[in-house]
Amino acid sequence: MAVSPSALPARQILVVDDDTELRRQMAAYLREHGYLVQEAADAAAMERALAQTAVDLVVLDVMLPGEDGLSICRRLADEGGPAIVMVSAMGEEVDRILGLELGADDYLAKPCNPRELLARVRAVIRRLDEVRGGGAPRGRTYQFQGFVLDMLRRQLRAPNGTTILLTAGEFSLLVAFLDHPQRILSRDQLLELARGSQADVFDRAVDVQISRLRRKLHACVESEIIRTYRGAGYLFDARVTRP
């Protein structure tokens, strides 16, 4: 049975930024809107916070002393860590794409409007809530070409039994494909299915995250599961069952 977002516990957010004033402003605004927020100025402080608390989402600055945000993002994504919303003064599209390629779920350029940050955080948290709360009525697992996706654990098992780590964005896109197999889906349709119609994201994010998801699937099987139809969208070319 689906659980309403209001019935779920407050989500834990960790804001990682060495700009003390900005970090406190972001943290205070998120607290005002119901989130439990911790702060960290660098990677070491972040690790201490993660060791003490189960964090749902990290708001992560790119330019940090010591280990930079891009390196942290890659490491957290590889470890299957919390969702990541990156913030950076480097607002060029190539920088946003790089952050997404390394595993971020969204990317904001500094200075960012607090309301926009809240909207992006809510969009990512909403996807996590849908997974943990059951979301729309659907089976506990999906199976396709030897893969098994466990909705409750948010785990994808490969045909050889190993676990494939997915970011929140990759997971949401995969579920959208599994709910609509053998059907061409446009970017707009994927954005609405995976992120919600109110999410303010740019189309290129879909291409980047699908590319990452495709590489992870193709590393386990020879056949091409996600096919690109230029000018139309993407098609999930596999038989899907929900036992």
Tab-separated table of C-alpha atoms in Angstrom:
chain	number	residue	atom	x	y	z
A	1	MET	CA	0.000	0.000	0.000
A	2	ALA	CA	1.357	3.415	-0.898
A	3	VAL	CA	2.403	5.709	1.918
A	4	SER	CA	1.674	9.418	1.669
A	5	PRO	CA	4.701	11.723	1.872
A	6	SER	CA	3.259	13.298	5.028
A	7	ALA	CA	3.411	9.900	6.754
A	8	LEU	CA	7.113	9.519	6.087
A	9	PRO	CA	9.756	10.716	8.586
A	10	ALA	CA	11.554	14.005	7.956
A	11	ARG	CA	14.383	13.566	5.504
A	12	GLN	CA	17.992	14.088	6.573
A	13	ILE	CA	20.010	16.541	4.479
A	14	LEU	CA	23.720	17.345	4.723
A	15	VAL	CA	24.895	20.701	3.324
A	16	VAL	CA	28.599	20.615	2.419
A	17	ASP	CA	30.083	24.038	1.617
A	18	ASP	CA	33.151	25.887	2.916
A	19	ASP	CA	31.373	29.253	2.606
A	20	THR	CA	30.080	29.489	6.182
A	21	GLU	CA	27.503	32.212	5.577
A	22	LEU	CA	26.049	30.609	2.457
A	23	ARG	CA	26.038	27.145	4.043
A	24	ARG	CA	24.130	28.424	7.055
A	25	GLN	CA	21.636	30.257	4.835
A	26	MET	CA	20.919	27.129	2.784
A	27	ALA	CA	20.657	24.971	5.897
A	28	ALA	CA	18.326	27.422	7.660
A	29	TYR	CA	16.021	27.670	4.637
A	30	LEU	CA	15.764	23.892	4.303
A	31	ARG	CA	15.091	23.545	8.045
A	32	GLU	CA	12.278	26.088	7.739
A	33	HIS	CA	10.630	23.744	5.255
A	34	GLY	CA	10.691	20.644	7.415
A	35	TYR	CA	14.033	18.966	6.691
A	36	LEU	CA	16.565	17.811	9.283
A	37	VAL	CA	19.804	19.479	8.225
A	38	GLN	CA	23.440	19.045	9.202
A	39	GLU	CA	26.373	21.113	7.964
A	40	ALA	CA	29.946	20.342	6.929
A	41	ALA	CA	32.742	22.568	5.612
A	42	ASP	CA	34.842	19.892	3.896
A	43	ALA	CA	35.118	16.193	3.032
A	44	ALA	CA	36.424	15.200	6.468
A	45	ALA	CA	33.513	16.861	8.267
A	46	MET	CA	31.134	15.301	5.732
A	47	GLU	CA	32.484	11.819	6.453
A	48	ARG	CA	32.009	12.315	10.195
A	49	ALA	CA	28.406	13.385	9.646
A	50	LEU	CA	27.691	10.450	7.322
A	51	ALA	CA	29.155	8.034	9.868
A	52	GLN	CA	26.792	9.304	12.560
A	53	THR	CA	23.541	9.787	10.623
A	54	ALA	CA	21.724	8.088	7.754
A	55	VAL	CA	21.631	11.013	5.303
A	56	ASP	CA	19.105	10.997	2.451
A	57	LEU	CA	20.569	13.825	0.367
A	58	VAL	CA	23.786	15.847	0.209
A	59	VAL	CA	23.832	19.430	-1.076
A	60	LEU	CA	27.420	19.482	-2.285
A	61	ASP	CA	29.604	22.425	-3.321
A	62	VAL	CA	32.150	21.764	-6.074
A	63	MET	CA	34.959	24.029	-4.844
A	64	LEU	CA	36.009	22.653	-1.450
A	65	PRO	CA	39.350	22.681	0.401
A	66	GLY	CA	41.116	19.329	0.204
A	67	GLU	CA	39.026	16.798	-1.721
A	68	ASP	CA	36.853	18.690	-4.204
A	69	GLY	CA	33.145	18.195	-4.725
A	70	LEU	CA	33.474	16.353	-8.035
A	71	SER	CA	35.732	13.734	-6.452
A	72	ILE	CA	33.347	13.404	-3.506
A	73	CYS	CA	30.396	13.071	-5.880
A	74	ARG	CA	32.068	10.274	-7.832
A	75	ARG	CA	32.991	8.445	-4.640
A	76	LEU	CA	29.519	8.694	-3.070
A	77	ALA	CA	27.855	7.574	-6.302
A	78	ASP	CA	30.227	4.603	-6.653
A	79	GLU	CA	29.481	3.587	-3.069
A	80	GLY	CA	25.714	3.837	-3.557
A	81	GLY	CA	25.548	6.709	-1.086
A	82	PRO	CA	22.891	9.407	-0.602
A	83	ALA	CA	21.352	11.425	-3.408
A	84	ILE	CA	23.387	14.465	-4.463
A	85	VAL	CA	22.422	17.986	-5.510
A	86	MET	CA	25.577	19.828	-6.569
A	87	VAL	CA	25.979	23.605	-6.324
A	88	SER	CA	28.804	25.506	-7.965
A	89	ALA	CA	29.874	28.917	-9.178
A	90	MET	CA	30.903	27.078	-12.364
A	91	GLY	CA	27.544	27.301	-14.084
A	92	GLU	CA	28.457	26.416	-17.662
A	93	GLU	CA	26.546	23.533	-19.233
A	94	VAL	CA	29.734	21.466	-19.559
A	95	ASP	CA	30.229	21.722	-15.777
A	96	ARG	CA	26.642	20.664	-15.094
A	97	ILE	CA	26.981	17.722	-17.453
A	98	LEU	CA	30.237	16.655	-15.798
A	99	GLY	CA	28.573	16.706	-12.387
A	100	LEU	CA	25.681	14.591	-13.671
A	101	GLU	CA	28.047	12.168	-15.370
A	102	LEU	CA	29.868	11.647	-12.064
A	103	GLY	CA	26.638	10.701	-10.306
A	104	ALA	CA	24.864	13.876	-9.172
A	105	ASP	CA	21.071	13.809	-9.295
A	106	ASP	CA	20.784	17.537	-9.998
A	107	TYR	CA	23.042	20.587	-10.381
A	108	LEU	CA	22.542	24.246	-9.484
A	109	ALA	CA	24.709	27.226	-10.390
A	110	LYS	CA	25.706	29.717	-7.682
A	111	PRO	CA	24.346	32.038	-6.569
A	112	CYS	CA	21.155	29.983	-6.389
A	113	ASN	CA	17.735	31.169	-5.281
A	114	PRO	CA	16.816	29.371	-2.025
A	115	ARG	CA	13.392	28.553	-3.447
A	116	GLU	CA	14.990	26.920	-6.483
A	117	LEU	CA	17.287	24.891	-4.242
A	118	LEU	CA	14.241	23.795	-2.224
A	119	ALA	CA	12.397	22.813	-5.425
A	120	ARG	CA	15.337	20.697	-6.647
A	121	VAL	CA	15.751	19.054	-3.227
A	122	ARG	CA	12.031	18.307	-3.067
A	123	ALA	CA	12.106	16.735	-6.528
A	124	VAL	CA	14.937	14.365	-5.565
A	125	ILE	CA	13.453	13.612	-2.130
A	126	ARG	CA	10.080	12.922	-3.743
A	127	ARG	CA	11.654	10.163	-5.805
A	128	LEU	CA	13.245	8.678	-2.680
A	129	ASP	CA	9.920	8.855	-0.830
A	130	GLU	CA	8.122	7.117	-3.691
A	131	VAL	CA	10.625	4.274	-3.561
A	132	ARG	CA	10.626	3.907	0.216
A	133	GLY	CA	6.896	4.410	0.536
A	134	GLY	CA	5.996	2.085	-2.299
A	135	GLY	CA	5.053	4.814	-4.784
A	136	ALA	CA	2.421	3.862	-7.302
A	137	PRO	CA	0.935	0.373	-6.931
A	138	ARG	CA	3.466	-1.987	-8.480
A	139	GLY	CA	5.213	-5.253	-7.735
A	140	ARG	CA	8.102	-5.512	-5.324
A	141	THR	CA	10.475	-6.583	-8.100
A	142	TYR	CA	10.956	-6.268	-11.839
A	143	GLN	CA	12.794	-8.804	-13.982
A	144	PHE	CA	14.266	-8.276	-17.454
A	145	GLN	CA	16.991	-10.120	-19.365
A	146	GLY	CA	18.300	-11.758	-16.215
A	147	PHE	CA	18.326	-8.507	-14.199
A	148	VAL	CA	16.218	-8.151	-11.038
A	149	LEU	CA	15.249	-4.709	-9.688
A	150	ASP	CA	14.179	-4.740	-6.030
A	151	MET	CA	11.967	-1.691	-5.434
A	152	LEU	CA	12.083	-1.787	-1.646
A	153	ARG	CA	15.849	-2.144	-1.387
A	154	ARG	CA	16.449	0.091	-4.424
A	155	GLN	CA	18.855	-2.528	-5.737
A	156	LEU	CA	19.544	-3.804	-9.235
A	157	ARG	CA	21.032	-7.300	-9.443
A	158	ALA	CA	22.853	-8.298	-12.617
A	159	PRO	CA	22.388	-11.710	-14.292
A	160	ASN	CA	25.570	-12.920	-12.558
A	161	GLY	CA	24.165	-11.967	-9.147
A	162	THR	CA	26.284	-8.883	-8.492
A	163	THR	CA	24.660	-5.652	-7.319
A	164	ILE	CA	24.721	-2.654	-9.663
A	165	LEU	CA	24.775	0.664	-7.820
A	166	LEU	CA	22.352	3.257	-9.189
A	167	THR	CA	21.996	6.926	-8.375
A	168	ALA	CA	18.507	8.200	-7.521
A	169	GLY	CA	18.183	9.644	-11.030
A	170	GLU	CA	19.262	6.431	-12.736
A	171	PHE	CA	16.902	4.412	-10.563
A	172	SER	CA	13.931	6.660	-11.384
A	173	LEU	CA	14.658	6.506	-15.113
A	174	LEU	CA	14.982	2.719	-15.015
A	175	VAL	CA	11.606	2.408	-13.253
A	176	ALA	CA	10.048	4.694	-15.876
A	177	PHE	CA	11.407	2.436	-18.631
A	178	LEU	CA	10.287	-0.738	-16.833
A	179	ASP	CA	6.772	0.651	-16.506
A	180	HIS	CA	6.700	1.427	-20.248
A	181	PRO	CA	8.787	-1.218	-22.066
A	182	GLN	CA	8.850	-1.477	-25.868
A	183	ARG	CA	7.572	2.077	-26.165
A	184	ILE	CA	9.409	5.143	-27.411
A	185	LEU	CA	9.487	7.788	-24.670
A	186	SER	CA	10.458	11.384	-25.390
A	187	ARG	CA	12.653	13.434	-23.063
A	188	ASP	CA	9.609	15.328	-21.791
A	189	GLN	CA	7.791	12.084	-21.031
A	190	LEU	CA	10.828	10.701	-19.199
A	191	LEU	CA	11.204	13.920	-17.206
A	192	GLU	CA	7.578	13.732	-16.112
A	193	LEU	CA	7.696	10.011	-15.336
A	194	ALA	CA	11.034	10.032	-13.535
A	195	ARG	CA	11.171	13.422	-11.848
A	196	GLY	CA	7.592	14.666	-11.699
A	197	SER	CA	5.914	17.297	-13.853
A	198	GLN	CA	6.878	20.113	-11.443
A	199	ALA	CA	10.610	19.416	-11.552
A	200	ASP	CA	12.617	22.183	-13.176
A	201	VAL	CA	15.395	20.331	-14.954
A	202	PHE	CA	16.996	20.640	-18.362
A	203	ASP	CA	16.637	18.020	-21.098
A	204	ARG	CA	20.373	17.316	-21.306
A	205	ALA	CA	20.225	15.761	-17.827
A	206	VAL	CA	18.079	12.952	-19.244
A	207	ASP	CA	20.628	12.180	-21.962
A	208	VAL	CA	23.484	12.071	-19.475
A	209	GLN	CA	21.743	9.841	-16.952
A	210	ILE	CA	20.446	7.478	-19.644
A	211	SER	CA	23.994	7.212	-21.009
A	212	ARG	CA	25.247	6.208	-17.546
A	213	LEU	CA	22.407	3.730	-17.064
A	214	ARG	CA	22.987	2.236	-20.514
A	215	ARG	CA	26.698	1.693	-19.776
A	216	LYS	CA	25.906	-0.083	-16.511
A	217	LEU	CA	23.425	-2.436	-18.195
A	218	HIS	CA	25.599	-3.071	-21.240
A	219	ALA	CA	28.545	-4.006	-19.014
A	220	CYS	CA	26.525	-7.074	-17.943
A	221	VAL	CA	24.844	-8.171	-21.189
A	222	GLU	CA	25.860	-7.903	-24.835
A	223	SER	CA	22.499	-6.803	-26.211
A	224	GLU	CA	21.497	-3.129	-26.343
A	225	ILE	CA	18.584	-2.670	-23.953
A	226	ILE	CA	18.075	1.096	-24.204
A	227	ARG	CA	17.797	2.190	-27.825
A	228	THR	CA	17.991	5.770	-29.071
A	229	TYR	CA	15.549	6.988	-31.738
A	230	ARG	CA	16.880	10.299	-32.981
A	231	GLY	CA	14.323	13.061	-32.825
A	232	ALA	CA	11.846	10.815	-30.998
A	233	GLY	CA	13.340	9.550	-27.747
A	234	TYR	CA	14.358	6.262	-26.160
A	235	LEU	CA	12.957	2.732	-26.157
A	236	PHE	CA	13.522	0.038	-23.503
A	237	ASP	CA	13.970	-3.072	-25.648
A	238	ALA	CA	13.424	-5.926	-23.190
A	239	ARG	CA	10.613	-8.124	-21.949
A	240	VAL	CA	9.669	-7.036	-18.417
A	241	THR	CA	7.945	-9.215	-15.842
A	242	ARG	CA	6.738	-8.399	-12.339
A	243	PRO	CA	6.470	-11.656	-10.386
